[in-house]
Structure formats: C-alpha cells, structure tokens
C-alpha cells in the first residue's frame, strides 16, 4: 500500500510541476536576471523551507524567492552577474548540512512562474 501511495504522490508531483511550467510561463524576471529552479528533496525540506527562503533572500544578487508555489521546488530570481545558480544551491546545501536530510539541486528545466510579491 505504501509503494502505491508513493507512486501516486510522485505522479501527482510530476504533473503539478509540468502543469505549473506550462501554465505559469508568463512569469517575469528583471533585465539582467535569471530564474532558476532548485529541486529540494529529503525529509527535512518542508520544515526548513522558511529558514531556506529567509537565508536566500539575504544573499547578494538574489532578487526574489518563492519556496511555496511548487511542491519540492524553490524558484529564485537572481542577478547573473552577482551570483550563480550553483552558488545558490551550495548556500541551501550549506544551510541544511547539519541535518543532512534535505538537499538542493539546480534543475535544468523550463519551470517559470510569477513570484508572489
């Protein structure tokens, strides 16, 4: 029963991410900026989401952060001349390194969305 529930959850997340990527393509990023998507996986990710979001907003070159619109993902608008996607992912992984049960990885995809103000 658990395997079936996990499979349904995986399918639901996949559909949600796909539909969000298609439906929300109108999201805007400031000139000189770029939207990146981090996939966050692990048991501790949900409870650390607010901490991660607050810390990312403090990084130089981070314009906006949305940690709530897409399950298991964080959308971040960055100034590409000030910070890279790899640096953002490393910052998240550094924050949660003590716990070890949440990891962030840059996604090479078309997810884009208007980040709520």
PDB file of C-alpha atoms in Angstrom:
ATOM      1  CA  UNK A   1       0.000   0.000   0.000  1.00  0.00           C
ATOM      2  CA  UNK A   2       2.826   2.424   0.841  1.00  0.00           C
ATOM      3  CA  UNK A   3       4.536   1.836  -2.503  1.00  0.00           C
ATOM      4  CA  UNK A   4       1.299   2.617  -4.308  1.00  0.00           C
ATOM      5  CA  UNK A   5       0.849   5.823  -2.279  1.00  0.00           C
ATOM      6  CA  UNK A   6       4.435   6.900  -3.073  1.00  0.00           C
ATOM      7  CA  UNK A   7       3.859   6.192  -6.752  1.00  0.00           C
ATOM      8  CA  UNK A   8       0.661   8.277  -6.761  1.00  0.00           C
ATOM      9  CA  UNK A   9       2.477  11.120  -4.971  1.00  0.00           C
ATOM     10  CA  UNK A  10       5.340  11.001  -7.492  1.00  0.00           C
ATOM     11  CA  UNK A  11       2.900  11.105 -10.393  1.00  0.00           C
ATOM     12  CA  UNK A  12       0.990  13.994  -8.782  1.00  0.00           C
ATOM     13  CA  UNK A  13       4.197  15.982  -8.211  1.00  0.00           C
ATOM     14  CA  UNK A  14       5.338  15.339 -11.776  1.00  0.00           C
ATOM     15  CA  UNK A  15       2.018  16.503 -13.179  1.00  0.00           C
ATOM     16  CA  UNK A  16       1.961  19.540 -10.897  1.00  0.00           C
ATOM     17  CA  UNK A  17       5.452  20.612 -11.922  1.00  0.00           C
ATOM     18  CA  UNK A  18       4.704  20.037 -15.602  1.00  0.00           C
ATOM     19  CA  UNK A  19       1.433  21.932 -15.492  1.00  0.00           C
ATOM     20  CA  UNK A  20       2.968  24.747 -13.467  1.00  0.00           C
ATOM     21  CA  UNK A  21       5.737  25.072 -16.030  1.00  0.00           C
ATOM     22  CA  UNK A  22       3.229  25.299 -18.864  1.00  0.00           C
ATOM     23  CA  UNK A  23       0.557  27.362 -17.118  1.00  0.00           C
ATOM     24  CA  UNK A  24       2.846  29.890 -15.487  1.00  0.00           C
ATOM     25  CA  UNK A  25       5.195  30.671 -18.367  1.00  0.00           C
ATOM     26  CA  UNK A  26       4.306  34.342 -18.153  1.00  0.00           C
ATOM     27  CA  UNK A  27       6.474  34.956 -15.080  1.00  0.00           C
ATOM     28  CA  UNK A  28       8.799  37.912 -15.480  1.00  0.00           C
ATOM     29  CA  UNK A  29      12.404  38.349 -14.438  1.00  0.00           C
ATOM     30  CA  UNK A  30      14.087  41.721 -14.271  1.00  0.00           C
ATOM     31  CA  UNK A  31      16.563  42.633 -17.033  1.00  0.00           C
ATOM     32  CA  UNK A  32      19.963  41.094 -16.321  1.00  0.00           C
ATOM     33  CA  UNK A  33      18.318  38.463 -14.175  1.00  0.00           C
ATOM     34  CA  UNK A  34      17.536  34.816 -14.496  1.00  0.00           C
ATOM     35  CA  UNK A  35      15.021  32.491 -12.869  1.00  0.00           C
ATOM     36  CA  UNK A  36      16.420  29.272 -11.505  1.00  0.00           C
ATOM     37  CA  UNK A  37      14.577  26.318 -10.029  1.00  0.00           C
ATOM     38  CA  UNK A  38      16.039  24.194  -7.274  1.00  0.00           C
ATOM     39  CA  UNK A  39      14.725  20.723  -6.598  1.00  0.00           C
ATOM     40  CA  UNK A  40      14.748  20.156  -2.841  1.00  0.00           C
ATOM     41  CA  UNK A  41      14.471  16.590  -1.614  1.00  0.00           C
ATOM     42  CA  UNK A  42      14.560  14.984   1.783  1.00  0.00           C
ATOM     43  CA  UNK A  43      12.554  14.600   4.962  1.00  0.00           C
ATOM     44  CA  UNK A  44      13.694  17.906   6.496  1.00  0.00           C
ATOM     45  CA  UNK A  45      12.974  20.141   3.492  1.00  0.00           C
ATOM     46  CA  UNK A  46       9.402  21.065   4.383  1.00  0.00           C
ATOM     47  CA  UNK A  47      10.199  22.089   7.946  1.00  0.00           C
ATOM     48  CA  UNK A  48      13.285  24.055   6.798  1.00  0.00           C
ATOM     49  CA  UNK A  49      11.548  25.842   3.913  1.00  0.00           C
ATOM     50  CA  UNK A  50      11.046  29.141   5.785  1.00  0.00           C
ATOM     51  CA  UNK A  51      14.668  29.143   7.003  1.00  0.00           C
ATOM     52  CA  UNK A  52      15.931  28.449   3.482  1.00  0.00           C
ATOM     53  CA  UNK A  53      13.741  31.171   1.983  1.00  0.00           C
ATOM     54  CA  UNK A  54      14.859  33.777   4.543  1.00  0.00           C
ATOM     55  CA  UNK A  55      18.542  32.920   4.075  1.00  0.00           C
ATOM     56  CA  UNK A  56      18.333  33.045   0.268  1.00  0.00           C
ATOM     57  CA  UNK A  57      16.716  36.488   0.357  1.00  0.00           C
ATOM     58  CA  UNK A  58      19.801  37.751   2.223  1.00  0.00           C
ATOM     59  CA  UNK A  59      22.266  36.657  -0.483  1.00  0.00           C
ATOM     60  CA  UNK A  60      23.678  39.436  -2.691  1.00  0.00           C
ATOM     61  CA  UNK A  61      22.266  39.023  -6.186  1.00  0.00           C
ATOM     62  CA  UNK A  62      19.068  37.239  -5.142  1.00  0.00           C
ATOM     63  CA  UNK A  63      16.083  39.281  -6.316  1.00  0.00           C
ATOM     64  CA  UNK A  64      13.141  37.104  -5.230  1.00  0.00           C
ATOM     65  CA  UNK A  65      12.444  33.694  -3.714  1.00  0.00           C
ATOM     66  CA  UNK A  66       9.314  31.521  -3.921  1.00  0.00           C
ATOM     67  CA  UNK A  67       9.501  28.388  -1.801  1.00  0.00           C
ATOM     68  CA  UNK A  68       5.782  27.611  -1.719  1.00  0.00           C
ATOM     69  CA  UNK A  69       4.215  27.583  -5.208  1.00  0.00           C
ATOM     70  CA  UNK A  70       5.592  24.279  -6.485  1.00  0.00           C
ATOM     71  CA  UNK A  71       5.988  21.238  -4.211  1.00  0.00           C
ATOM     72  CA  UNK A  72       9.597  20.108  -3.665  1.00  0.00           C
ATOM     73  CA  UNK A  73      10.983  23.132  -5.548  1.00  0.00           C
ATOM     74  CA  UNK A  74      12.198  26.641  -4.846  1.00  0.00           C
ATOM     75  CA  UNK A  75      12.098  29.322  -7.558  1.00  0.00           C
ATOM     76  CA  UNK A  76      14.733  32.044  -7.281  1.00  0.00           C
ATOM     77  CA  UNK A  77      15.285  35.159  -9.394  1.00  0.00           C
ATOM     78  CA  UNK A  78      18.971  36.092  -9.466  1.00  0.00           C
ATOM     79  CA  UNK A  79      21.227  38.724 -10.976  1.00  0.00           C
ATOM     80  CA  UNK A  80      23.523  36.553 -13.061  1.00  0.00           C
ATOM     81  CA  UNK A  81      26.411  38.995 -12.824  1.00  0.00           C
ATOM     82  CA  UNK A  82      26.373  38.754  -8.997  1.00  0.00           C
ATOM     83  CA  UNK A  83      25.555  35.129  -8.164  1.00  0.00           C
ATOM     84  CA  UNK A  84      25.291  31.792  -9.971  1.00  0.00           C
ATOM     85  CA  UNK A  85      22.748  29.008  -9.689  1.00  0.00           C
ATOM     86  CA  UNK A  86      25.491  26.768  -8.327  1.00  0.00           C
ATOM     87  CA  UNK A  87      26.250  29.254  -5.555  1.00  0.00           C
ATOM     88  CA  UNK A  88      22.571  29.413  -4.616  1.00  0.00           C
ATOM     89  CA  UNK A  89      22.312  25.603  -4.469  1.00  0.00           C
ATOM     90  CA  UNK A  90      25.533  25.446  -2.413  1.00  0.00           C
ATOM     91  CA  UNK A  91      24.121  28.013   0.017  1.00  0.00           C
ATOM     92  CA  UNK A  92      20.990  25.899   0.539  1.00  0.00           C
ATOM     93  CA  UNK A  93      23.038  22.736   0.976  1.00  0.00           C
ATOM     94  CA  UNK A  94      25.289  24.567   3.463  1.00  0.00           C
ATOM     95  CA  UNK A  95      22.265  25.656   5.493  1.00  0.00           C
ATOM     96  CA  UNK A  96      20.853  22.176   5.793  1.00  0.00           C
ATOM     97  CA  UNK A  97      24.159  20.298   6.014  1.00  0.00           C
ATOM     98  CA  UNK A  98      23.802  19.795   9.767  1.00  0.00           C
ATOM     99  CA  UNK A  99      20.575  17.869   9.297  1.00  0.00           C
ATOM    100  CA  UNK A 100      21.635  16.099   6.116  1.00  0.00           C
ATOM    101  CA  UNK A 101      18.113  15.087   5.186  1.00  0.00           C
ATOM    102  CA  UNK A 102      17.453  17.920   2.724  1.00  0.00           C
ATOM    103  CA  UNK A 103      19.434  18.565  -0.438  1.00  0.00           C
ATOM    104  CA  UNK A 104      19.074  21.128  -3.200  1.00  0.00           C
ATOM    105  CA  UNK A 105      19.991  20.642  -6.829  1.00  0.00           C
ATOM    106  CA  UNK A 106      19.668  23.062  -9.725  1.00  0.00           C
ATOM    107  CA  UNK A 107      17.104  21.967 -12.276  1.00  0.00           C
ATOM    108  CA  UNK A 108      17.780  22.470 -15.947  1.00  0.00           C
ATOM    109  CA  UNK A 109      14.164  22.949 -16.953  1.00  0.00           C
ATOM    110  CA  UNK A 110      11.518  25.347 -18.142  1.00  0.00           C
ATOM    111  CA  UNK A 111       9.823  25.979 -14.787  1.00  0.00           C
ATOM    112  CA  UNK A 112       8.986  29.626 -14.515  1.00  0.00           C
ATOM    113  CA  UNK A 113       6.332  31.416 -12.566  1.00  0.00           C
ATOM    114  CA  UNK A 114       5.456  34.871 -11.370  1.00  0.00           C
ATOM    115  CA  UNK A 115       6.920  35.066  -7.889  1.00  0.00           C
ATOM    116  CA  UNK A 116       4.329  36.448  -5.455  1.00  0.00           C
ATOM    117  CA  UNK A 117       5.218  39.863  -4.050  1.00  0.00           C
TER     118      UNK A 117
END
